mmCIF file of C-alpha atoms in Angstrom:
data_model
loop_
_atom_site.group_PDB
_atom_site.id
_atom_site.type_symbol
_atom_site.label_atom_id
_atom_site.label_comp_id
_atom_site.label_asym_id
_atom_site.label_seq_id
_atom_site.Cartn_x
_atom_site.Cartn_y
_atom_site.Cartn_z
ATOM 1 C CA UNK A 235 18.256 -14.685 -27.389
ATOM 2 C CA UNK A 236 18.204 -11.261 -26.224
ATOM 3 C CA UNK A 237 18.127 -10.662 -22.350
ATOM 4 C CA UNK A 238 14.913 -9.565 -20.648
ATOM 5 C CA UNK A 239 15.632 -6.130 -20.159
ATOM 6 C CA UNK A 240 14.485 -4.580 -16.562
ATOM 7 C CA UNK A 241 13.965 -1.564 -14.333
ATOM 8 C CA UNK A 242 13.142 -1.990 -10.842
ATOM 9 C CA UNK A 243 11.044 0.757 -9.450
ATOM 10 C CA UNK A 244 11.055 0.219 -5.252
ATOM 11 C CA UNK A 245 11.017 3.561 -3.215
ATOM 12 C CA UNK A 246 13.063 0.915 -0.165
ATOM 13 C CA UNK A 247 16.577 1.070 -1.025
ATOM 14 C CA UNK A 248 17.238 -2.425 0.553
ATOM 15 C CA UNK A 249 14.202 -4.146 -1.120
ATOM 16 C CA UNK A 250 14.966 -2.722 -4.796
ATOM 17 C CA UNK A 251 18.746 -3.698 -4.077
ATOM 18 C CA UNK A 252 17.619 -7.041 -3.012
ATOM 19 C CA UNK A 253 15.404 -7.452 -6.188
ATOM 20 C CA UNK A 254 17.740 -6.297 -8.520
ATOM 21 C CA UNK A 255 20.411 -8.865 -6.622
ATOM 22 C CA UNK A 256 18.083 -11.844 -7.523
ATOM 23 C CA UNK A 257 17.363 -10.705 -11.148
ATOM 24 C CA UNK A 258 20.949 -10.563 -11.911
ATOM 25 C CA UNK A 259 21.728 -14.000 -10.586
ATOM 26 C CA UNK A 260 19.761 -15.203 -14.254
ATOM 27 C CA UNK A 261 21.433 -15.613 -17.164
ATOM 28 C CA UNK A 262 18.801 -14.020 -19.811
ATOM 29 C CA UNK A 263 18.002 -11.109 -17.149
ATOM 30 C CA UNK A 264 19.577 -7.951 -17.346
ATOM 31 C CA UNK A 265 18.304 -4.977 -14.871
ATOM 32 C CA UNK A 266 19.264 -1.816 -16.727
ATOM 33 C CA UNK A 267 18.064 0.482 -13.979
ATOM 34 C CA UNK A 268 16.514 0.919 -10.422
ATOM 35 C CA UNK A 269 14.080 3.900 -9.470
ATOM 36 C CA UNK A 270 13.164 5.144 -6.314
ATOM 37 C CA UNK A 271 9.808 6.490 -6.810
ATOM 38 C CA UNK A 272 6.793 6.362 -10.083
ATOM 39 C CA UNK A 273 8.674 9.202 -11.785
ATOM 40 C CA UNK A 274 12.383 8.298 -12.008
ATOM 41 C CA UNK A 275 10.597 5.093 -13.407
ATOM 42 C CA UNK A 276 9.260 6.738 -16.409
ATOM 43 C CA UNK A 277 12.004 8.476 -17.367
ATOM 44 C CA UNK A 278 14.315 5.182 -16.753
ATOM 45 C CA UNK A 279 11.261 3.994 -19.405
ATOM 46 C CA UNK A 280 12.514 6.521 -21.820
ATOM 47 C CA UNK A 281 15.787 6.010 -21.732
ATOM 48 C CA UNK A 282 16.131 2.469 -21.563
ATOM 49 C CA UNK A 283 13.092 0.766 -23.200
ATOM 50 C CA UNK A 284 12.803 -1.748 -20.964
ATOM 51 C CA UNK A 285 10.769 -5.011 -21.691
ATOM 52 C CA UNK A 286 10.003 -5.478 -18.215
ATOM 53 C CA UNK A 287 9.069 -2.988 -15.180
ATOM 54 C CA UNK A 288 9.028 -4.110 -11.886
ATOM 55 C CA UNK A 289 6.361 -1.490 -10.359
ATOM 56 C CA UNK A 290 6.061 -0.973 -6.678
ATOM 57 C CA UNK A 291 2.478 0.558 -5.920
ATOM 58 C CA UNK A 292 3.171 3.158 -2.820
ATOM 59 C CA UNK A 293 5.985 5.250 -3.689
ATOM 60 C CA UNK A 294 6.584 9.426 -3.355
ATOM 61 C CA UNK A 295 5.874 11.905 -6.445
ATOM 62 C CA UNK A 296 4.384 9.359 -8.382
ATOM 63 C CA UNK A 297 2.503 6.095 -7.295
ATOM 64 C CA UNK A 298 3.149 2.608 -9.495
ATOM 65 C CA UNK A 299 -0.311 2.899 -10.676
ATOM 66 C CA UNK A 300 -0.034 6.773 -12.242
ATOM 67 C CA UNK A 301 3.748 5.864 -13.630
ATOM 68 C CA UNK A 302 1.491 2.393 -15.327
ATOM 69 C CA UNK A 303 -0.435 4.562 -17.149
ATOM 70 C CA UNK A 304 2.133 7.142 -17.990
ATOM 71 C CA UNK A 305 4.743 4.269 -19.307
ATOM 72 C CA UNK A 306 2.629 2.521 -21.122
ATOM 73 C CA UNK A 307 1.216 5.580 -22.697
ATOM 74 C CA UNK A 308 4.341 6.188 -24.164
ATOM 75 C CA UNK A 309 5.925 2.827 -24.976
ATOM 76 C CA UNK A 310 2.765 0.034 -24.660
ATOM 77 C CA UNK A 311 5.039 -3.057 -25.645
ATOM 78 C CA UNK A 312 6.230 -2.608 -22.399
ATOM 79 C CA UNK A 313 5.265 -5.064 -19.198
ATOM 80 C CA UNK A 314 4.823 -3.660 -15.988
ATOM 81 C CA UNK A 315 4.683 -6.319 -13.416
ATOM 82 C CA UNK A 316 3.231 -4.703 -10.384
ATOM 83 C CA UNK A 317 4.780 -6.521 -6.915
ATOM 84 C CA UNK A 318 3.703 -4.304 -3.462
ATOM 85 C CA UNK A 319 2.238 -5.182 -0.221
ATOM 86 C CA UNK A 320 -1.408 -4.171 -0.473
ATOM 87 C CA UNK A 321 -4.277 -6.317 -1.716
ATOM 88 C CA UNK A 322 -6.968 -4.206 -1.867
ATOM 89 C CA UNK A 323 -9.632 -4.183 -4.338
ATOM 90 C CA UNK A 324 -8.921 -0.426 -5.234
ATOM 91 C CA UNK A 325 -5.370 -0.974 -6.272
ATOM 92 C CA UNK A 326 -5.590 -4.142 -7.530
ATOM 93 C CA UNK A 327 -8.277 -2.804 -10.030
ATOM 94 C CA UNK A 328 -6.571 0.510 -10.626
ATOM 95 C CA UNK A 329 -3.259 -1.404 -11.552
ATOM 96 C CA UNK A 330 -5.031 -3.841 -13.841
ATOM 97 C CA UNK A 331 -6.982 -0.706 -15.587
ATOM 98 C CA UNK A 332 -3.936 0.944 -15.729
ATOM 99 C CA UNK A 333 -2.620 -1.923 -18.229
ATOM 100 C CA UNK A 334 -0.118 -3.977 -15.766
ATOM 101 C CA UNK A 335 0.517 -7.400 -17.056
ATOM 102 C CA UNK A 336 0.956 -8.830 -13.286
ATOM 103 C CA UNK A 337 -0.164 -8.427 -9.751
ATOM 104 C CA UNK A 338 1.764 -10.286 -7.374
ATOM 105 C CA UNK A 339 2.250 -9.739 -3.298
ATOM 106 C CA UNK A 340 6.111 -8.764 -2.539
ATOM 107 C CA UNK A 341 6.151 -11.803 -0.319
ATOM 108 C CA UNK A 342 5.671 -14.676 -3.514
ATOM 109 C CA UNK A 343 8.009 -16.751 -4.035
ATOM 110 C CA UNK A 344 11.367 -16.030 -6.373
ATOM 111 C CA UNK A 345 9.770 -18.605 -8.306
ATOM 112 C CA UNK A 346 6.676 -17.071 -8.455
ATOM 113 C CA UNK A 347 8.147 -13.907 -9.374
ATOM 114 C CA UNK A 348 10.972 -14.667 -11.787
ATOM 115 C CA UNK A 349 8.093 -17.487 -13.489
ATOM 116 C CA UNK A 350 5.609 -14.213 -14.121
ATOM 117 C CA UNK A 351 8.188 -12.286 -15.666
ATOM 118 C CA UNK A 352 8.631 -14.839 -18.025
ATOM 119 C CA UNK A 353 5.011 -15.681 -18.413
ATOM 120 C CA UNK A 354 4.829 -11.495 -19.073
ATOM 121 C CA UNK A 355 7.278 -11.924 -21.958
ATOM 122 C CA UNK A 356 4.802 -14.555 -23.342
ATOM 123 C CA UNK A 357 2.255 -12.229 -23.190
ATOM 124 C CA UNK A 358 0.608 -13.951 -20.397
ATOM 125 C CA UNK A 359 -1.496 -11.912 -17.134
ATOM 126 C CA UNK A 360 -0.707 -12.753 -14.084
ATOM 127 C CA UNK A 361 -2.374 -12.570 -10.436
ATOM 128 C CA UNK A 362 -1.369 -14.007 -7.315
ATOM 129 C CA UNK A 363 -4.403 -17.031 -7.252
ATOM 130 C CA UNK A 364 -5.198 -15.361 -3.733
ATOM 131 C CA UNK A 365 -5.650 -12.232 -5.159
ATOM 132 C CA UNK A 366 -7.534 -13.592 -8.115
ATOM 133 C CA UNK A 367 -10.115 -15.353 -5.210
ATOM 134 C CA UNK A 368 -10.442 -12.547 -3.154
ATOM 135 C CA UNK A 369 -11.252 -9.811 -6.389
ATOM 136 C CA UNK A 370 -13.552 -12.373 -7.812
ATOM 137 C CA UNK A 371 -15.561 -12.575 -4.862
ATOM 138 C CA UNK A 372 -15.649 -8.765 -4.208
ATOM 139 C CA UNK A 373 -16.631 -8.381 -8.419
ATOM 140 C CA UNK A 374 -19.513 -10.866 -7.245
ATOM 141 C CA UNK A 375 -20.481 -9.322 -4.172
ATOM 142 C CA UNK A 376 -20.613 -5.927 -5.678
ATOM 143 C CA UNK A 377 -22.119 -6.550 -8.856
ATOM 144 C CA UNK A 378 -24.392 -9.341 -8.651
ATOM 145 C CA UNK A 379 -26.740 -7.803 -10.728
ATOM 146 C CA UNK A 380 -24.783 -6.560 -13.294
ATOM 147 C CA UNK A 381 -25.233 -8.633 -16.377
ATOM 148 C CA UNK A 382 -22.318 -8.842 -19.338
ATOM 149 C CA UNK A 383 -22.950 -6.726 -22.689
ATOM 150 C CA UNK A 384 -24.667 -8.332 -25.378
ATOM 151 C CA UNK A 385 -21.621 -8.375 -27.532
ATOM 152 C CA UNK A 386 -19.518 -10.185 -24.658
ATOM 153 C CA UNK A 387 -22.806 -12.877 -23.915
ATOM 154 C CA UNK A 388 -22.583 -13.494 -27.953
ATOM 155 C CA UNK A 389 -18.959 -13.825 -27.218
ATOM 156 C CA UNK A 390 -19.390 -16.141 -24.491
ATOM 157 C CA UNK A 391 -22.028 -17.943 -26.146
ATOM 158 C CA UNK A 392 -19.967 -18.720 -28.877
ATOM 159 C CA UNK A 393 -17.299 -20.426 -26.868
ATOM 160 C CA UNK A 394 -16.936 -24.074 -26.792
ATOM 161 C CA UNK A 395 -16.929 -26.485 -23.769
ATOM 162 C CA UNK A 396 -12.919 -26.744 -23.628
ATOM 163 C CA UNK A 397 -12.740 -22.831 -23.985
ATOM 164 C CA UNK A 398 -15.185 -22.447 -21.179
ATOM 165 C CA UNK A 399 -13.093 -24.467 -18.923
ATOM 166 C CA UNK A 400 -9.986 -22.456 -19.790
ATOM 167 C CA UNK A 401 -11.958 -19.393 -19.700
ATOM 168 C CA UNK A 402 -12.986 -20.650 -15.471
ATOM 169 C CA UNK A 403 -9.293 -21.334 -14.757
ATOM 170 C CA UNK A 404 -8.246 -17.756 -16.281
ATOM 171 C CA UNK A 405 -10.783 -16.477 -13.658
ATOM 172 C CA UNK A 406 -8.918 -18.342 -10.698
ATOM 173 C CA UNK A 407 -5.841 -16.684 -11.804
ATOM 174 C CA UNK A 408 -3.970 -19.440 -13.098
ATOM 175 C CA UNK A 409 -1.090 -19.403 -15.857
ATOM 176 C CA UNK A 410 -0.843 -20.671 -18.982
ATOM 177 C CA UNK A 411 1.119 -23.351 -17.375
ATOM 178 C CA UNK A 412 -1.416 -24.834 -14.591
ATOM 179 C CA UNK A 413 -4.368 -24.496 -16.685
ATOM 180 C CA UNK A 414 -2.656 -26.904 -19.939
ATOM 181 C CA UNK A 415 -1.376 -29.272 -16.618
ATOM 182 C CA UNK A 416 -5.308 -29.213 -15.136
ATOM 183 C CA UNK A 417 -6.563 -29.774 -18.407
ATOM 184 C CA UNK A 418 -3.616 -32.503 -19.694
ATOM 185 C CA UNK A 419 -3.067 -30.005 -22.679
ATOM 186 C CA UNK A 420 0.256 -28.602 -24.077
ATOM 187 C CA UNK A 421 1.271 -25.017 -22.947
ATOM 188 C CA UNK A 422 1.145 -23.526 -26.706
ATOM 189 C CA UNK A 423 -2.362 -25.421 -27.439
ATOM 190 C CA UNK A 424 -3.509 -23.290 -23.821
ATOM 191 C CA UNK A 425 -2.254 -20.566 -25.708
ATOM 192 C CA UNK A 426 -3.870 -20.665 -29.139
ATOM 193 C CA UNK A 427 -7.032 -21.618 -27.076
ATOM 194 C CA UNK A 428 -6.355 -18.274 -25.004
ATOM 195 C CA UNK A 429 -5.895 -15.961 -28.486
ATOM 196 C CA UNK A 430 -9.517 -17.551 -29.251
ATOM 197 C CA UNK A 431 -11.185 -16.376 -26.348
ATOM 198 C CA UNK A 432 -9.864 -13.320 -26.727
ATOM 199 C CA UNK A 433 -11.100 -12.390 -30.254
ATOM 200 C CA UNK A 434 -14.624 -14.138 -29.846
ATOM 201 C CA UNK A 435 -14.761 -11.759 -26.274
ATOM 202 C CA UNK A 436 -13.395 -8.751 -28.316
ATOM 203 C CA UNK A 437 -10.584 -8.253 -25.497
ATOM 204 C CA UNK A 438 -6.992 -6.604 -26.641
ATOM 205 C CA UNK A 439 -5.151 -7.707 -24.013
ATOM 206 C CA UNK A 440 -4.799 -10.809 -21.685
ATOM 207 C CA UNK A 441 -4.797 -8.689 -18.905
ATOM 208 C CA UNK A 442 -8.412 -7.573 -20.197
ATOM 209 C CA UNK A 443 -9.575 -11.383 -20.781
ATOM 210 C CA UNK A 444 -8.919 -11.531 -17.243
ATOM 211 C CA UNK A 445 -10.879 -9.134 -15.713
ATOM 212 C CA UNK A 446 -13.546 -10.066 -17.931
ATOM 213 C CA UNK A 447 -13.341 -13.436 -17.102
ATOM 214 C CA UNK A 448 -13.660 -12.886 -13.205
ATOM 215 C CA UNK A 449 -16.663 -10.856 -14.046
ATOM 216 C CA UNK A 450 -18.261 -13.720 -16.583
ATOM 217 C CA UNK A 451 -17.454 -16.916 -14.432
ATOM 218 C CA UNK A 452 -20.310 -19.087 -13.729
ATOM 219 C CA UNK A 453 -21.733 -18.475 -10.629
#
């Protein structure tokens, strides 16, 4: 198999050396380039075509959330994996609208963090589960009254018990992984039970499944 191709984007010299030290240490992991701010990221995009960017948020000239938008204007198979410091609701919204795969907190785990890349590759969306708690309770508190679309309640409607089920776990922020181990399913049943949801909830993306599913879950 090919290697996961990656560009760090980190505006810390020390932290982007220190990521790019970890990737390297696995075997189907190959960091083709390291960028110190949004824009050297983009054009690192262009000429690497990298499968994977790891996107800082904060960074000079252009922020992780305006180079999201910009890179995956241009090359949209691409997954940005967005790993910073802040956790608020702004950014963490702006970076999922922007189209990043991932959210995760710079202090996860290198479990955590090499286990999302992978789940990226799969074409999984991943948020840190605190994250995930903390949005869907500011999504509730902010829009209590603000009902789904008819075409998303025919969607949602339509689903079955087991779907709903998977549909609450995607809300909670948990993989592909956790929810087929919660459920005592196998991973690629999860899946096909994911690509489901998705077309009966008209969604594109599992990044887009969700955000719609924090703003669907049973209250």
């Amino acid at each position: 198999m090919s290697p996961i191709r990656i560009v760090i984007a980190e505006d810390q010299q020390l932290i982007r050396r220190a990521f790019a030290s970890l990737l390297s240490l696995e075997p189907e992991i190959e960091v083709v380039g390291q960028a110190a701010d949004g824009a050297e990221a983009v054009e690192m995009c262009r000429r690497f075509r990298p499968d994977v960017v790891l996107m800082d948020i904060q960074m000079p000239r252009l922020g992780g959330i305006a180079a999201t938008k910009l890179i995956l204007g241009e090359f949209p198979g691409t997954q940005v994996v967005v790993l910073t410091t802040f956790d608020t609701d702004d950014l963490v919204l702006g970076a999922i609208s922007a189209g990043a795969a991932a959210y995760l907190l710079k202090d996860s785990s290198e479990a955590e963090i090499l286990d999302t890349i992978r789940g990226v590759m799969r074409g999984e969306a991943r948020i840190s589960p605190n994250i995930a708690r903390k949005l869907f309770d500011e999504l509730r508190r902010s829009r209590p009254a603000d009902p789904p679309d008819d075409a998303v309640l025919a969607g949602l409607a339509d689903l079955t018990d087991r779907e709903q089920a998977i549909l609450d776990l995607i809300a909670q922020g948990q993989s592909n992984r956790h929810i087929a181990g919660t459920l005592f399913l196998a991973e690629g049943t999860v899946k096909n039970y994911v690509s489901r949801i998705m077309e009966k909830l008209g969604v594109q993306s599992r990044t887009e499944l969700a955000v719609k599913a924090v703003r669907t879950a049973k209250r």
